[in-house]
PDB file of C-alpha atoms in Angstrom:
ATOM      1  CA  UNK A   1      20.007 -36.174  74.239  1.00  0.00           C
ATOM      2  CA  UNK A   2      17.464 -36.895  71.887  1.00  0.00           C
ATOM      3  CA  UNK A   3      13.484 -35.918  71.764  1.00  0.00           C
ATOM      4  CA  UNK A   4      11.164 -38.140  73.358  1.00  0.00           C
ATOM      5  CA  UNK A   5       8.368 -39.345  70.052  1.00  0.00           C
ATOM      6  CA  UNK A   6       5.059 -39.962  72.180  1.00  0.00           C
ATOM      7  CA  UNK A   7       4.099 -43.191  71.480  1.00  0.00           C
ATOM      8  CA  UNK A   8      -0.105 -42.976  70.634  1.00  0.00           C
ATOM      9  CA  UNK A   9      -1.976 -45.440  72.038  1.00  0.00           C
ATOM     10  CA  UNK A  10      -4.342 -45.945  68.719  1.00  0.00           C
ATOM     11  CA  UNK A  11      -3.896 -44.751  65.721  1.00  0.00           C
ATOM     12  CA  UNK A  12      -7.967 -43.511  64.172  1.00  0.00           C
ATOM     13  CA  UNK A  13      -8.651 -40.534  65.288  1.00  0.00           C
ATOM     14  CA  UNK A  14     -10.212 -39.961  68.458  1.00  0.00           C
ATOM     15  CA  UNK A  15     -13.874 -38.745  68.564  1.00  0.00           C
ATOM     16  CA  UNK A  16     -14.786 -35.707  69.156  1.00  0.00           C
ATOM     17  CA  UNK A  17     -16.249 -34.716  72.493  1.00  0.00           C
ATOM     18  CA  UNK A  18     -18.877 -31.520  71.552  1.00  0.00           C
ATOM     19  CA  UNK A  19     -19.289 -30.141  68.015  1.00  0.00           C
ATOM     20  CA  UNK A  20     -16.945 -27.179  69.629  1.00  0.00           C
ATOM     21  CA  UNK A  21     -14.004 -28.666  69.161  1.00  0.00           C
ATOM     22  CA  UNK A  22     -14.314 -31.359  66.268  1.00  0.00           C
ATOM     23  CA  UNK A  23     -12.300 -30.745  64.276  1.00  0.00           C
ATOM     24  CA  UNK A  24     -11.939 -31.847  59.915  1.00  0.00           C
ATOM     25  CA  UNK A  25      -9.670 -34.933  60.023  1.00  0.00           C
ATOM     26  CA  UNK A  26      -9.652 -37.792  57.768  1.00  0.00           C
ATOM     27  CA  UNK A  27     -10.171 -41.831  59.249  1.00  0.00           C
ATOM     28  CA  UNK A  28      -6.467 -43.574  59.291  1.00  0.00           C
ATOM     29  CA  UNK A  29      -6.089 -45.813  55.933  1.00  0.00           C
ATOM     30  CA  UNK A  30      -3.082 -47.654  54.660  1.00  0.00           C
ATOM     31  CA  UNK A  31      -3.334 -46.189  50.557  1.00  0.00           C
ATOM     32  CA  UNK A  32      -3.479 -42.559  50.109  1.00  0.00           C
ATOM     33  CA  UNK A  33      -5.841 -40.429  48.831  1.00  0.00           C
ATOM     34  CA  UNK A  34      -5.541 -40.393  45.004  1.00  0.00           C
ATOM     35  CA  UNK A  35      -4.347 -44.362  45.327  1.00  0.00           C
ATOM     36  CA  UNK A  36      -7.941 -44.461  47.042  1.00  0.00           C
ATOM     37  CA  UNK A  37      -9.691 -43.532  44.900  1.00  0.00           C
ATOM     38  CA  UNK A  38      -8.701 -45.491  41.252  1.00  0.00           C
ATOM     39  CA  UNK A  39      -7.974 -48.254  42.639  1.00  0.00           C
ATOM     40  CA  UNK A  40     -12.086 -49.360  42.305  1.00  0.00           C
ATOM     41  CA  UNK A  41     -12.755 -49.133  38.867  1.00  0.00           C
ATOM     42  CA  UNK A  42     -16.140 -46.334  38.006  1.00  0.00           C
ATOM     43  CA  UNK A  43     -18.909 -47.102  36.405  1.00  0.00           C
ATOM     44  CA  UNK A  44     -18.176 -45.771  32.911  1.00  0.00           C
ATOM     45  CA  UNK A  45     -14.889 -48.369  33.117  1.00  0.00           C
ATOM     46  CA  UNK A  46     -17.255 -51.331  33.526  1.00  0.00           C
ATOM     47  CA  UNK A  47     -19.467 -50.207  31.561  1.00  0.00           C
ATOM     48  CA  UNK A  48     -17.210 -50.029  29.307  1.00  0.00           C
ATOM     49  CA  UNK A  49     -15.000 -53.561  29.948  1.00  0.00           C
ATOM     50  CA  UNK A  50     -17.920 -55.229  29.477  1.00  0.00           C
ATOM     51  CA  UNK A  51     -19.391 -52.873  25.848  1.00  0.00           C
ATOM     52  CA  UNK A  52     -19.293 -55.343  22.747  1.00  0.00           C
ATOM     53  CA  UNK A  53     -18.823 -52.695  20.057  1.00  0.00           C
ATOM     54  CA  UNK A  54     -16.541 -51.074  22.336  1.00  0.00           C
ATOM     55  CA  UNK A  55     -14.221 -54.863  22.713  1.00  0.00           C
ATOM     56  CA  UNK A  56     -14.678 -55.511  18.529  1.00  0.00           C
ATOM     57  CA  UNK A  57     -12.770 -51.821  17.779  1.00  0.00           C
ATOM     58  CA  UNK A  58     -10.401 -52.828  20.580  1.00  0.00           C
ATOM     59  CA  UNK A  59      -9.753 -56.269  18.316  1.00  0.00           C
ATOM     60  CA  UNK A  60     -10.083 -54.932  14.979  1.00  0.00           C
ATOM     61  CA  UNK A  61      -7.462 -52.436  16.065  1.00  0.00           C
ATOM     62  CA  UNK A  62      -5.450 -55.233  18.215  1.00  0.00           C
ATOM     63  CA  UNK A  63      -5.864 -56.784  14.393  1.00  0.00           C
ATOM     64  CA  UNK A  64      -4.630 -54.256  12.485  1.00  0.00           C
ATOM     65  CA  UNK A  65      -1.760 -52.604  13.837  1.00  0.00           C
ATOM     66  CA  UNK A  66      -0.555 -56.631  14.277  1.00  0.00           C
ATOM     67  CA  UNK A  67      -0.926 -57.430  10.682  1.00  0.00           C
ATOM     68  CA  UNK A  68       0.789 -54.182   9.392  1.00  0.00           C
ATOM     69  CA  UNK A  69       3.423 -54.998  11.196  1.00  0.00           C
ATOM     70  CA  UNK A  70       3.672 -58.685   9.234  1.00  0.00           C
ATOM     71  CA  UNK A  71       4.213 -56.276   6.130  1.00  0.00           C
ATOM     72  CA  UNK A  72       6.090 -54.152   7.563  1.00  0.00           C
ATOM     73  CA  UNK A  73       8.833 -56.981   8.931  1.00  0.00           C
ATOM     74  CA  UNK A  74       7.561 -58.704   5.157  1.00  0.00           C
ATOM     75  CA  UNK A  75       9.014 -55.615   2.896  1.00  0.00           C
ATOM     76  CA  UNK A  76      12.195 -54.677   4.860  1.00  0.00           C
ATOM     77  CA  UNK A  77      12.870 -58.024   4.671  1.00  0.00           C
ATOM     78  CA  UNK A  78      12.404 -57.752   0.479  1.00  0.00           C
ATOM     79  CA  UNK A  79      14.558 -55.178   0.515  1.00  0.00           C
ATOM     80  CA  UNK A  80      17.467 -56.021   2.418  1.00  0.00           C
ATOM     81  CA  UNK A  81      17.427 -60.325   0.903  1.00  0.00           C
ATOM     82  CA  UNK A  82      17.812 -63.632   1.443  1.00  0.00           C
ATOM     83  CA  UNK A  83      20.577 -62.894   4.156  1.00  0.00           C
ATOM     84  CA  UNK A  84      21.960 -66.951   3.368  1.00  0.00           C
ATOM     85  CA  UNK A  85      21.234 -67.711  -0.217  1.00  0.00           C
ATOM     86  CA  UNK A  86      21.194 -64.295  -1.640  1.00  0.00           C
ATOM     87  CA  UNK A  87      19.840 -63.624  -5.756  1.00  0.00           C
ATOM     88  CA  UNK A  88      20.415 -66.597  -8.795  1.00  0.00           C
ATOM     89  CA  UNK A  89      23.096 -65.563 -10.536  1.00  0.00           C
ATOM     90  CA  UNK A  90      25.206 -67.753 -13.814  1.00  0.00           C
ATOM     91  CA  UNK A  91      28.873 -68.269 -11.816  1.00  0.00           C
ATOM     92  CA  UNK A  92      26.565 -69.455  -8.889  1.00  0.00           C
ATOM     93  CA  UNK A  93      24.393 -71.711 -11.197  1.00  0.00           C
ATOM     94  CA  UNK A  94      27.951 -72.969 -12.266  1.00  0.00           C
ATOM     95  CA  UNK A  95      29.125 -73.684  -9.062  1.00  0.00           C
ATOM     96  CA  UNK A  96      26.721 -77.231  -8.992  1.00  0.00           C
ATOM     97  CA  UNK A  97      26.851 -78.052 -12.126  1.00  0.00           C
ATOM     98  CA  UNK A  98      29.163 -79.881 -13.781  1.00  0.00           C
ATOM     99  CA  UNK A  99      30.794 -76.990 -16.199  1.00  0.00           C
ATOM    100  CA  UNK A 100      31.926 -73.274 -16.252  1.00  0.00           C
ATOM    101  CA  UNK A 101      29.351 -70.966 -16.523  1.00  0.00           C
ATOM    102  CA  UNK A 102      28.382 -69.022 -20.286  1.00  0.00           C
ATOM    103  CA  UNK A 103      31.173 -66.525 -20.610  1.00  0.00           C
ATOM    104  CA  UNK A 104      28.282 -64.363 -22.565  1.00  0.00           C
ATOM    105  CA  UNK A 105      26.232 -65.375 -19.845  1.00  0.00           C
ATOM    106  CA  UNK A 106      28.602 -64.568 -17.385  1.00  0.00           C
ATOM    107  CA  UNK A 107      29.592 -61.757 -18.450  1.00  0.00           C
ATOM    108  CA  UNK A 108      26.297 -59.885 -20.112  1.00  0.00           C
ATOM    109  CA  UNK A 109      24.813 -60.658 -16.806  1.00  0.00           C
ATOM    110  CA  UNK A 110      27.362 -60.227 -13.328  1.00  0.00           C
ATOM    111  CA  UNK A 111      31.029 -59.037 -15.748  1.00  0.00           C
ATOM    112  CA  UNK A 112      32.638 -61.184 -14.051  1.00  0.00           C
ATOM    113  CA  UNK A 113      35.999 -61.289 -14.797  1.00  0.00           C
ATOM    114  CA  UNK A 114      38.961 -64.080 -15.181  1.00  0.00           C
ATOM    115  CA  UNK A 115      34.986 -66.920 -15.927  1.00  0.00           C
ATOM    116  CA  UNK A 116      35.799 -67.092 -20.128  1.00  0.00           C
ATOM    117  CA  UNK A 117      39.873 -68.675 -19.475  1.00  0.00           C
ATOM    118  CA  UNK A 118      37.205 -71.586 -17.510  1.00  0.00           C
ATOM    119  CA  UNK A 119      36.464 -73.296 -21.290  1.00  0.00           C
ATOM    120  CA  UNK A 120      37.752 -77.024 -19.549  1.00  0.00           C
ATOM    121  CA  UNK A 121      34.994 -79.275 -18.601  1.00  0.00           C
ATOM    122  CA  UNK A 122      35.987 -79.872 -14.326  1.00  0.00           C
ATOM    123  CA  UNK A 123      36.615 -83.597 -13.831  1.00  0.00           C
ATOM    124  CA  UNK A 124      36.366 -85.546 -10.716  1.00  0.00           C
ATOM    125  CA  UNK A 125      39.678 -87.287  -8.876  1.00  0.00           C
ATOM    126  CA  UNK A 126      41.881 -83.517  -9.601  1.00  0.00           C
ATOM    127  CA  UNK A 127      41.109 -84.629 -13.464  1.00  0.00           C
ATOM    128  CA  UNK A 128      41.130 -82.936 -16.382  1.00  0.00           C
ATOM    129  CA  UNK A 129      40.385 -84.289 -20.656  1.00  0.00           C
ATOM    130  CA  UNK A 130      44.097 -84.597 -21.681  1.00  0.00           C
ATOM    131  CA  UNK A 131      44.874 -87.056 -18.460  1.00  0.00           C
ATOM    132  CA  UNK A 132      41.536 -88.499 -19.464  1.00  0.00           C
ATOM    133  CA  UNK A 133      42.633 -89.232 -22.886  1.00  0.00           C
ATOM    134  CA  UNK A 134      46.141 -90.039 -23.310  1.00  0.00           C
ATOM    135  CA  UNK A 135      44.931 -92.712 -19.828  1.00  0.00           C
ATOM    136  CA  UNK A 136      42.478 -93.951 -22.626  1.00  0.00           C
ATOM    137  CA  UNK A 137      45.145 -94.690 -25.161  1.00  0.00           C
ATOM    138  CA  UNK A 138      47.162 -96.443 -22.788  1.00  0.00           C
ATOM    139  CA  UNK A 139      44.415 -98.510 -21.400  1.00  0.00           C
ATOM    140  CA  UNK A 140      42.972 -99.657 -24.355  1.00  0.00           C
ATOM    141  CA  UNK A 141      47.304-100.223 -25.811  1.00  0.00           C
ATOM    142  CA  UNK A 142      47.832-103.098 -22.923  1.00  0.00           C
ATOM    143  CA  UNK A 143      44.761-104.086 -23.331  1.00  0.00           C
ATOM    144  CA  UNK A 144      45.087-104.418 -27.513  1.00  0.00           C
ATOM    145  CA  UNK A 145      46.816-107.755 -28.406  1.00  0.00           C
ATOM    146  CA  UNK A 146      49.581-106.811 -31.393  1.00  0.00           C
ATOM    147  CA  UNK A 147      48.702-106.514 -34.762  1.00  0.00           C
ATOM    148  CA  UNK A 148      50.551-109.291 -35.948  1.00  0.00           C
ATOM    149  CA  UNK A 149      48.353-111.406 -33.777  1.00  0.00           C
ATOM    150  CA  UNK A 150      45.553-110.308 -34.485  1.00  0.00           C
ATOM    151  CA  UNK A 151      46.045-110.941 -38.351  1.00  0.00           C
ATOM    152  CA  UNK A 152      47.277-114.777 -37.451  1.00  0.00           C
ATOM    153  CA  UNK A 153      44.166-117.649 -38.342  1.00  0.00           C
ATOM    154  CA  UNK A 154      43.654-119.637 -35.963  1.00  0.00           C
ATOM    155  CA  UNK A 155      42.521-123.394 -37.220  1.00  0.00           C
ATOM    156  CA  UNK A 156      41.066-123.712 -33.411  1.00  0.00           C
ATOM    157  CA  UNK A 157      39.087-120.345 -32.743  1.00  0.00           C
ATOM    158  CA  UNK A 158      35.539-120.458 -33.688  1.00  0.00           C
ATOM    159  CA  UNK A 159      35.814-116.154 -34.184  1.00  0.00           C
ATOM    160  CA  UNK A 160      37.586-114.505 -36.765  1.00  0.00           C
ATOM    161  CA  UNK A 161      40.177-111.921 -37.816  1.00  0.00           C
ATOM    162  CA  UNK A 162      37.993-109.757 -38.349  1.00  0.00           C
ATOM    163  CA  UNK A 163      34.974-110.203 -35.745  1.00  0.00           C
ATOM    164  CA  UNK A 164      38.139-110.570 -32.792  1.00  0.00           C
ATOM    165  CA  UNK A 165      38.500-107.116 -33.904  1.00  0.00           C
ATOM    166  CA  UNK A 166      36.098-105.516 -33.532  1.00  0.00           C
ATOM    167  CA  UNK A 167      34.896-108.033 -29.816  1.00  0.00           C
ATOM    168  CA  UNK A 168      38.353-105.168 -29.321  1.00  0.00           C
ATOM    169  CA  UNK A 169      36.788-102.708 -30.205  1.00  0.00           C
ATOM    170  CA  UNK A 170      33.431-103.248 -28.638  1.00  0.00           C
ATOM    171  CA  UNK A 171      35.094-103.508 -25.095  1.00  0.00           C
ATOM    172  CA  UNK A 172      37.746-100.630 -25.581  1.00  0.00           C
ATOM    173  CA  UNK A 173      34.500 -98.233 -26.151  1.00  0.00           C
ATOM    174  CA  UNK A 174      32.456 -99.679 -23.004  1.00  0.00           C
ATOM    175  CA  UNK A 175      35.078 -98.945 -21.158  1.00  0.00           C
ATOM    176  CA  UNK A 176      35.998 -95.325 -21.833  1.00  0.00           C
ATOM    177  CA  UNK A 177      32.521 -95.118 -20.984  1.00  0.00           C
ATOM    178  CA  UNK A 178      32.981 -96.702 -18.057  1.00  0.00           C
ATOM    179  CA  UNK A 179      35.998 -94.083 -16.938  1.00  0.00           C
ATOM    180  CA  UNK A 180      33.887 -91.582 -18.446  1.00  0.00           C
ATOM    181  CA  UNK A 181      31.304 -91.647 -16.078  1.00  0.00           C
ATOM    182  CA  UNK A 182      33.898 -92.936 -12.736  1.00  0.00           C
ATOM    183  CA  UNK A 183      35.685 -89.117 -13.435  1.00  0.00           C
ATOM    184  CA  UNK A 184      32.448 -87.382 -13.788  1.00  0.00           C
ATOM    185  CA  UNK A 185      31.838 -84.655 -11.422  1.00  0.00           C
ATOM    186  CA  UNK A 186      28.108 -85.560 -11.136  1.00  0.00           C
ATOM    187  CA  UNK A 187      28.375 -88.485  -9.561  1.00  0.00           C
ATOM    188  CA  UNK A 188      31.475 -87.144  -6.995  1.00  0.00           C
ATOM    189  CA  UNK A 189      31.479 -85.900  -3.708  1.00  0.00           C
ATOM    190  CA  UNK A 190      30.542 -83.856  -2.055  1.00  0.00           C
ATOM    191  CA  UNK A 191      34.379 -82.027  -0.573  1.00  0.00           C
ATOM    192  CA  UNK A 192      35.078 -83.135  -4.571  1.00  0.00           C
ATOM    193  CA  UNK A 193      32.945 -80.408  -5.853  1.00  0.00           C
ATOM    194  CA  UNK A 194      34.368 -78.108  -2.676  1.00  0.00           C
ATOM    195  CA  UNK A 195      37.617 -78.690  -4.109  1.00  0.00           C
ATOM    196  CA  UNK A 196      36.410 -77.907  -7.785  1.00  0.00           C
ATOM    197  CA  UNK A 197      34.584 -74.713  -7.409  1.00  0.00           C
ATOM    198  CA  UNK A 198      37.645 -73.302  -5.489  1.00  0.00           C
ATOM    199  CA  UNK A 199      40.194 -73.701  -7.590  1.00  0.00           C
ATOM    200  CA  UNK A 200      37.298 -72.065 -10.234  1.00  0.00           C
ATOM    201  CA  UNK A 201      36.827 -69.461  -7.058  1.00  0.00           C
ATOM    202  CA  UNK A 202      40.438 -68.585  -7.474  1.00  0.00           C
ATOM    203  CA  UNK A 203      40.734 -68.329 -11.429  1.00  0.00           C
ATOM    204  CA  UNK A 204      37.602 -65.759 -11.266  1.00  0.00           C
ATOM    205  CA  UNK A 205      37.889 -63.711  -7.894  1.00  0.00           C
ATOM    206  CA  UNK A 206      41.550 -64.082  -7.391  1.00  0.00           C
ATOM    207  CA  UNK A 207      43.932 -60.699  -7.654  1.00  0.00           C
ATOM    208  CA  UNK A 208      46.117 -62.649 -10.616  1.00  0.00           C
ATOM    209  CA  UNK A 209      43.543 -62.187 -12.087  1.00  0.00           C
ATOM    210  CA  UNK A 210      41.845 -58.702 -11.982  1.00  0.00           C
ATOM    211  CA  UNK A 211      44.604 -57.191 -11.132  1.00  0.00           C
ATOM    212  CA  UNK A 212      44.958 -56.423 -15.160  1.00  0.00           C
ATOM    213  CA  UNK A 213      40.912 -55.922 -16.159  1.00  0.00           C
ATOM    214  CA  UNK A 214      39.643 -54.391 -12.219  1.00  0.00           C
ATOM    215  CA  UNK A 215      40.359 -50.458 -11.747  1.00  0.00           C
ATOM    216  CA  UNK A 216      42.396 -49.674  -8.826  1.00  0.00           C
ATOM    217  CA  UNK A 217      40.658 -49.119  -5.582  1.00  0.00           C
ATOM    218  CA  UNK A 218      40.589 -45.531  -4.360  1.00  0.00           C
ATOM    219  CA  UNK A 219      44.265 -45.599  -1.288  1.00  0.00           C
ATOM    220  CA  UNK A 220      47.233 -43.180  -1.033  1.00  0.00           C
ATOM    221  CA  UNK A 221      50.146 -45.282  -1.948  1.00  0.00           C
ATOM    222  CA  UNK A 222      51.599 -43.605   1.064  1.00  0.00           C
ATOM    223  CA  UNK A 223      50.441 -45.153   3.820  1.00  0.00           C
ATOM    224  CA  UNK A 224      53.276 -43.534   6.411  1.00  0.00           C
ATOM    225  CA  UNK A 225      50.766 -40.045   8.879  1.00  0.00           C
ATOM    226  CA  UNK A 226      50.552 -37.400   7.853  1.00  0.00           C
ATOM    227  CA  UNK A 227      52.848 -35.686  10.884  1.00  0.00           C
ATOM    228  CA  UNK A 228      54.850 -38.104   9.677  1.00  0.00           C
ATOM    229  CA  UNK A 229      56.442 -38.355   6.646  1.00  0.00           C
ATOM    230  CA  UNK A 230      59.007 -36.345   5.177  1.00  0.00           C
ATOM    231  CA  UNK A 231      59.234 -33.033   3.653  1.00  0.00           C
ATOM    232  CA  UNK A 232      60.816 -32.982   1.046  1.00  0.00           C
ATOM    233  CA  UNK A 233      58.694 -32.863  -2.226  1.00  0.00           C
ATOM    234  CA  UNK A 234      61.922 -35.830  -3.398  1.00  0.00           C
ATOM    235  CA  UNK A 235      60.565 -37.599  -1.201  1.00  0.00           C
ATOM    236  CA  UNK A 236      57.154 -37.231  -1.682  1.00  0.00           C
ATOM    237  CA  UNK A 237      57.780 -38.571  -5.495  1.00  0.00           C
ATOM    238  CA  UNK A 238      59.314 -41.666  -4.305  1.00  0.00           C
ATOM    239  CA  UNK A 239      57.306 -42.692  -1.698  1.00  0.00           C
ATOM    240  CA  UNK A 240      54.590 -41.880  -4.247  1.00  0.00           C
ATOM    241  CA  UNK A 241      56.329 -44.386  -7.479  1.00  0.00           C
ATOM    242  CA  UNK A 242      56.497 -46.748  -4.628  1.00  0.00           C
ATOM    243  CA  UNK A 243      55.003 -50.586  -5.308  1.00  0.00           C
ATOM    244  CA  UNK A 244      53.935 -53.225  -4.552  1.00  0.00           C
ATOM    245  CA  UNK A 245      56.705 -55.990  -5.365  1.00  0.00           C
ATOM    246  CA  UNK A 246      54.996 -58.616  -8.294  1.00  0.00           C
ATOM    247  CA  UNK A 247      52.220 -61.585  -6.968  1.00  0.00           C
ATOM    248  CA  UNK A 248      53.974 -65.306  -6.515  1.00  0.00           C
ATOM    249  CA  UNK A 249      51.339 -67.243  -7.627  1.00  0.00           C
ATOM    250  CA  UNK A 250      47.735 -67.737  -7.219  1.00  0.00           C
ATOM    251  CA  UNK A 251      45.462 -65.091  -4.528  1.00  0.00           C
ATOM    252  CA  UNK A 252      44.139 -67.618  -1.875  1.00  0.00           C
ATOM    253  CA  UNK A 253      43.590 -65.558   0.434  1.00  0.00           C
ATOM    254  CA  UNK A 254      41.955 -61.892  -0.364  1.00  0.00           C
ATOM    255  CA  UNK A 255      38.736 -61.309   0.349  1.00  0.00           C
ATOM    256  CA  UNK A 256      36.860 -61.840  -2.502  1.00  0.00           C
ATOM    257  CA  UNK A 257      37.954 -65.318  -1.934  1.00  0.00           C
ATOM    258  CA  UNK A 258      37.789 -65.854   1.071  1.00  0.00           C
ATOM    259  CA  UNK A 259      33.388 -64.710   0.963  1.00  0.00           C
ATOM    260  CA  UNK A 260      33.752 -67.122  -2.413  1.00  0.00           C
ATOM    261  CA  UNK A 261      34.581 -69.330  -1.055  1.00  0.00           C
ATOM    262  CA  UNK A 262      32.250 -69.146   2.137  1.00  0.00           C
ATOM    263  CA  UNK A 263      29.037 -68.573   0.195  1.00  0.00           C
ATOM    264  CA  UNK A 264      29.878 -71.696  -1.745  1.00  0.00           C
ATOM    265  CA  UNK A 265      29.985 -73.896   1.703  1.00  0.00           C
ATOM    266  CA  UNK A 266      26.702 -71.697   2.404  1.00  0.00           C
ATOM    267  CA  UNK A 267      24.485 -72.175  -0.038  1.00  0.00           C
ATOM    268  CA  UNK A 268      26.017 -75.975  -0.165  1.00  0.00           C
ATOM    269  CA  UNK A 269      25.539 -76.329   3.485  1.00  0.00           C
ATOM    270  CA  UNK A 270      21.655 -74.558   2.720  1.00  0.00           C
ATOM    271  CA  UNK A 271      20.583 -77.228   0.252  1.00  0.00           C
ATOM    272  CA  UNK A 272      21.707 -79.480   2.923  1.00  0.00           C
ATOM    273  CA  UNK A 273      19.468 -78.006   5.459  1.00  0.00           C
ATOM    274  CA  UNK A 274      16.493 -77.672   3.600  1.00  0.00           C
ATOM    275  CA  UNK A 275      16.221 -81.594   2.594  1.00  0.00           C
ATOM    276  CA  UNK A 276      17.571 -84.605   5.401  1.00  0.00           C
ATOM    277  CA  UNK A 277      19.354 -82.153   7.030  1.00  0.00           C
ATOM    278  CA  UNK A 278      16.388 -80.662   8.711  1.00  0.00           C
ATOM    279  CA  UNK A 279      16.824 -81.984  12.223  1.00  0.00           C
ATOM    280  CA  UNK A 280      21.213 -80.921  12.591  1.00  0.00           C
ATOM    281  CA  UNK A 281      20.810 -78.719  15.295  1.00  0.00           C
ATOM    282  CA  UNK A 282      25.472 -78.802  14.413  1.00  0.00           C
ATOM    283  CA  UNK A 283      25.364 -78.410  11.098  1.00  0.00           C
ATOM    284  CA  UNK A 284      22.340 -74.952  11.409  1.00  0.00           C
ATOM    285  CA  UNK A 285      24.831 -73.800  14.166  1.00  0.00           C
ATOM    286  CA  UNK A 286      28.283 -73.626  11.510  1.00  0.00           C
ATOM    287  CA  UNK A 287      25.811 -72.270   8.681  1.00  0.00           C
ATOM    288  CA  UNK A 288      24.998 -69.043  10.988  1.00  0.00           C
ATOM    289  CA  UNK A 289      28.959 -69.381  11.992  1.00  0.00           C
ATOM    290  CA  UNK A 290      29.858 -68.959   8.459  1.00  0.00           C
ATOM    291  CA  UNK A 291      26.362 -66.521   7.372  1.00  0.00           C
ATOM    292  CA  UNK A 292      28.048 -64.367  10.138  1.00  0.00           C
ATOM    293  CA  UNK A 293      31.339 -64.799   8.719  1.00  0.00           C
ATOM    294  CA  UNK A 294      31.005 -63.299   5.303  1.00  0.00           C
ATOM    295  CA  UNK A 295      28.934 -60.839   6.572  1.00  0.00           C
ATOM    296  CA  UNK A 296      32.627 -59.682   8.626  1.00  0.00           C
ATOM    297  CA  UNK A 297      34.530 -60.015   6.333  1.00  0.00           C
ATOM    298  CA  UNK A 298      32.184 -58.447   4.051  1.00  0.00           C
ATOM    299  CA  UNK A 299      31.846 -55.220   6.436  1.00  0.00           C
ATOM    300  CA  UNK A 300      35.828 -55.333   6.082  1.00  0.00           C
ATOM    301  CA  UNK A 301      36.315 -55.409   2.295  1.00  0.00           C
ATOM    302  CA  UNK A 302      32.557 -52.695   1.508  1.00  0.00           C
ATOM    303  CA  UNK A 303      35.056 -50.201   4.654  1.00  0.00           C
ATOM    304  CA  UNK A 304      38.267 -50.646   2.891  1.00  0.00           C
ATOM    305  CA  UNK A 305      37.062 -50.691  -0.966  1.00  0.00           C
ATOM    306  CA  UNK A 306      35.026 -47.853   0.095  1.00  0.00           C
ATOM    307  CA  UNK A 307      32.619 -49.943  -2.398  1.00  0.00           C
ATOM    308  CA  UNK A 308      34.580 -49.931  -5.445  1.00  0.00           C
ATOM    309  CA  UNK A 309      35.101 -52.056  -7.336  1.00  0.00           C
ATOM    310  CA  UNK A 310      36.216 -55.117  -6.480  1.00  0.00           C
ATOM    311  CA  UNK A 311      33.459 -54.861  -3.975  1.00  0.00           C
ATOM    312  CA  UNK A 312      30.417 -54.333  -6.792  1.00  0.00           C
ATOM    313  CA  UNK A 313      32.339 -57.428  -8.479  1.00  0.00           C
ATOM    314  CA  UNK A 314      31.993 -59.987  -5.315  1.00  0.00           C
ATOM    315  CA  UNK A 315      28.444 -58.779  -5.196  1.00  0.00           C
ATOM    316  CA  UNK A 316      27.259 -58.538  -9.277  1.00  0.00           C
ATOM    317  CA  UNK A 317      29.195 -61.857  -9.446  1.00  0.00           C
ATOM    318  CA  UNK A 318      28.040 -63.264  -6.180  1.00  0.00           C
ATOM    319  CA  UNK A 319      24.403 -62.406  -6.051  1.00  0.00           C
ATOM    320  CA  UNK A 320      24.909 -60.817  -2.392  1.00  0.00           C
ATOM    321  CA  UNK A 321      21.707 -58.129  -1.352  1.00  0.00           C
ATOM    322  CA  UNK A 322      22.231 -56.211   1.674  1.00  0.00           C
ATOM    323  CA  UNK A 323      20.736 -58.403   3.782  1.00  0.00           C
ATOM    324  CA  UNK A 324      24.311 -60.177   4.136  1.00  0.00           C
ATOM    325  CA  UNK A 325      25.907 -57.667   5.438  1.00  0.00           C
ATOM    326  CA  UNK A 326      24.073 -54.623   6.679  1.00  0.00           C
ATOM    327  CA  UNK A 327      21.847 -54.306   9.506  1.00  0.00           C
ATOM    328  CA  UNK A 328      21.958 -58.091  12.044  1.00  0.00           C
ATOM    329  CA  UNK A 329      21.557 -61.574  10.522  1.00  0.00           C
ATOM    330  CA  UNK A 330      19.225 -63.587  12.377  1.00  0.00           C
ATOM    331  CA  UNK A 331      18.496 -67.278  11.944  1.00  0.00           C
TER     332      UNK A 331
END
């Protein structure tokens, strides 16, 4: 049977009838003793709240802490660098122009292998200078009359054969200048510029070019786990002498090429958003996606190459700082 709990008629302490039966008790309250003592501020606390000197000291400490936080934030940002643009290099400047980078300048500044081979000025519509020259010669042959017709003297003509030939040369010079301006990359679209930059990046950072200039990566040629490798010395020698099959065609899918292509896209998109695309939210999201995709590729290349020559070549040529692959990137 459960015990009976007496129910008090009143929660207050009963008043003692006489002094002999009085006991030490306190009136009932809903708060505990320590909380009841600190619920109301003391005289010192009230005086400190209204003291102008103490208020000024508190504001000064807060302002000093906030200014120090801003300084530390700027120092960290300066140490990591810009996660979007990075540093300016000769190769990046050549991506914005219609001319290849200067071999001497690019070699002395960033040591970019393969950049000296690009001495042909790129043109729009995937043309080269040879095709443009052949097209101009063919158009001149089509528009010029036969030499016998130029030498004939027509009595009814208002100009002489010499004036007719000079006029023909002037028209050909005008057409040549027009075709050169039309085929110039400075008048091309952003898509045409991207195609030219991709071809330049593949020929500069592709492993079909860098394999002959950069030292090989420090890695174990045998990818078999140590516990599963053959124990015979001949088998170990054969596995050490094993080489990869020769590369067929240019390299377009390595991490170095993909990082360089993403860098070209990021710079183009950042220039657009800094100007007339400041309110374009879709491209702002696309910029964040490209920056984080490049960050993942840089981390993979650094881990795979162990900070070797391939990783250093990409970082130096593209002007990438530690902020592009270290830490959290928030745009």
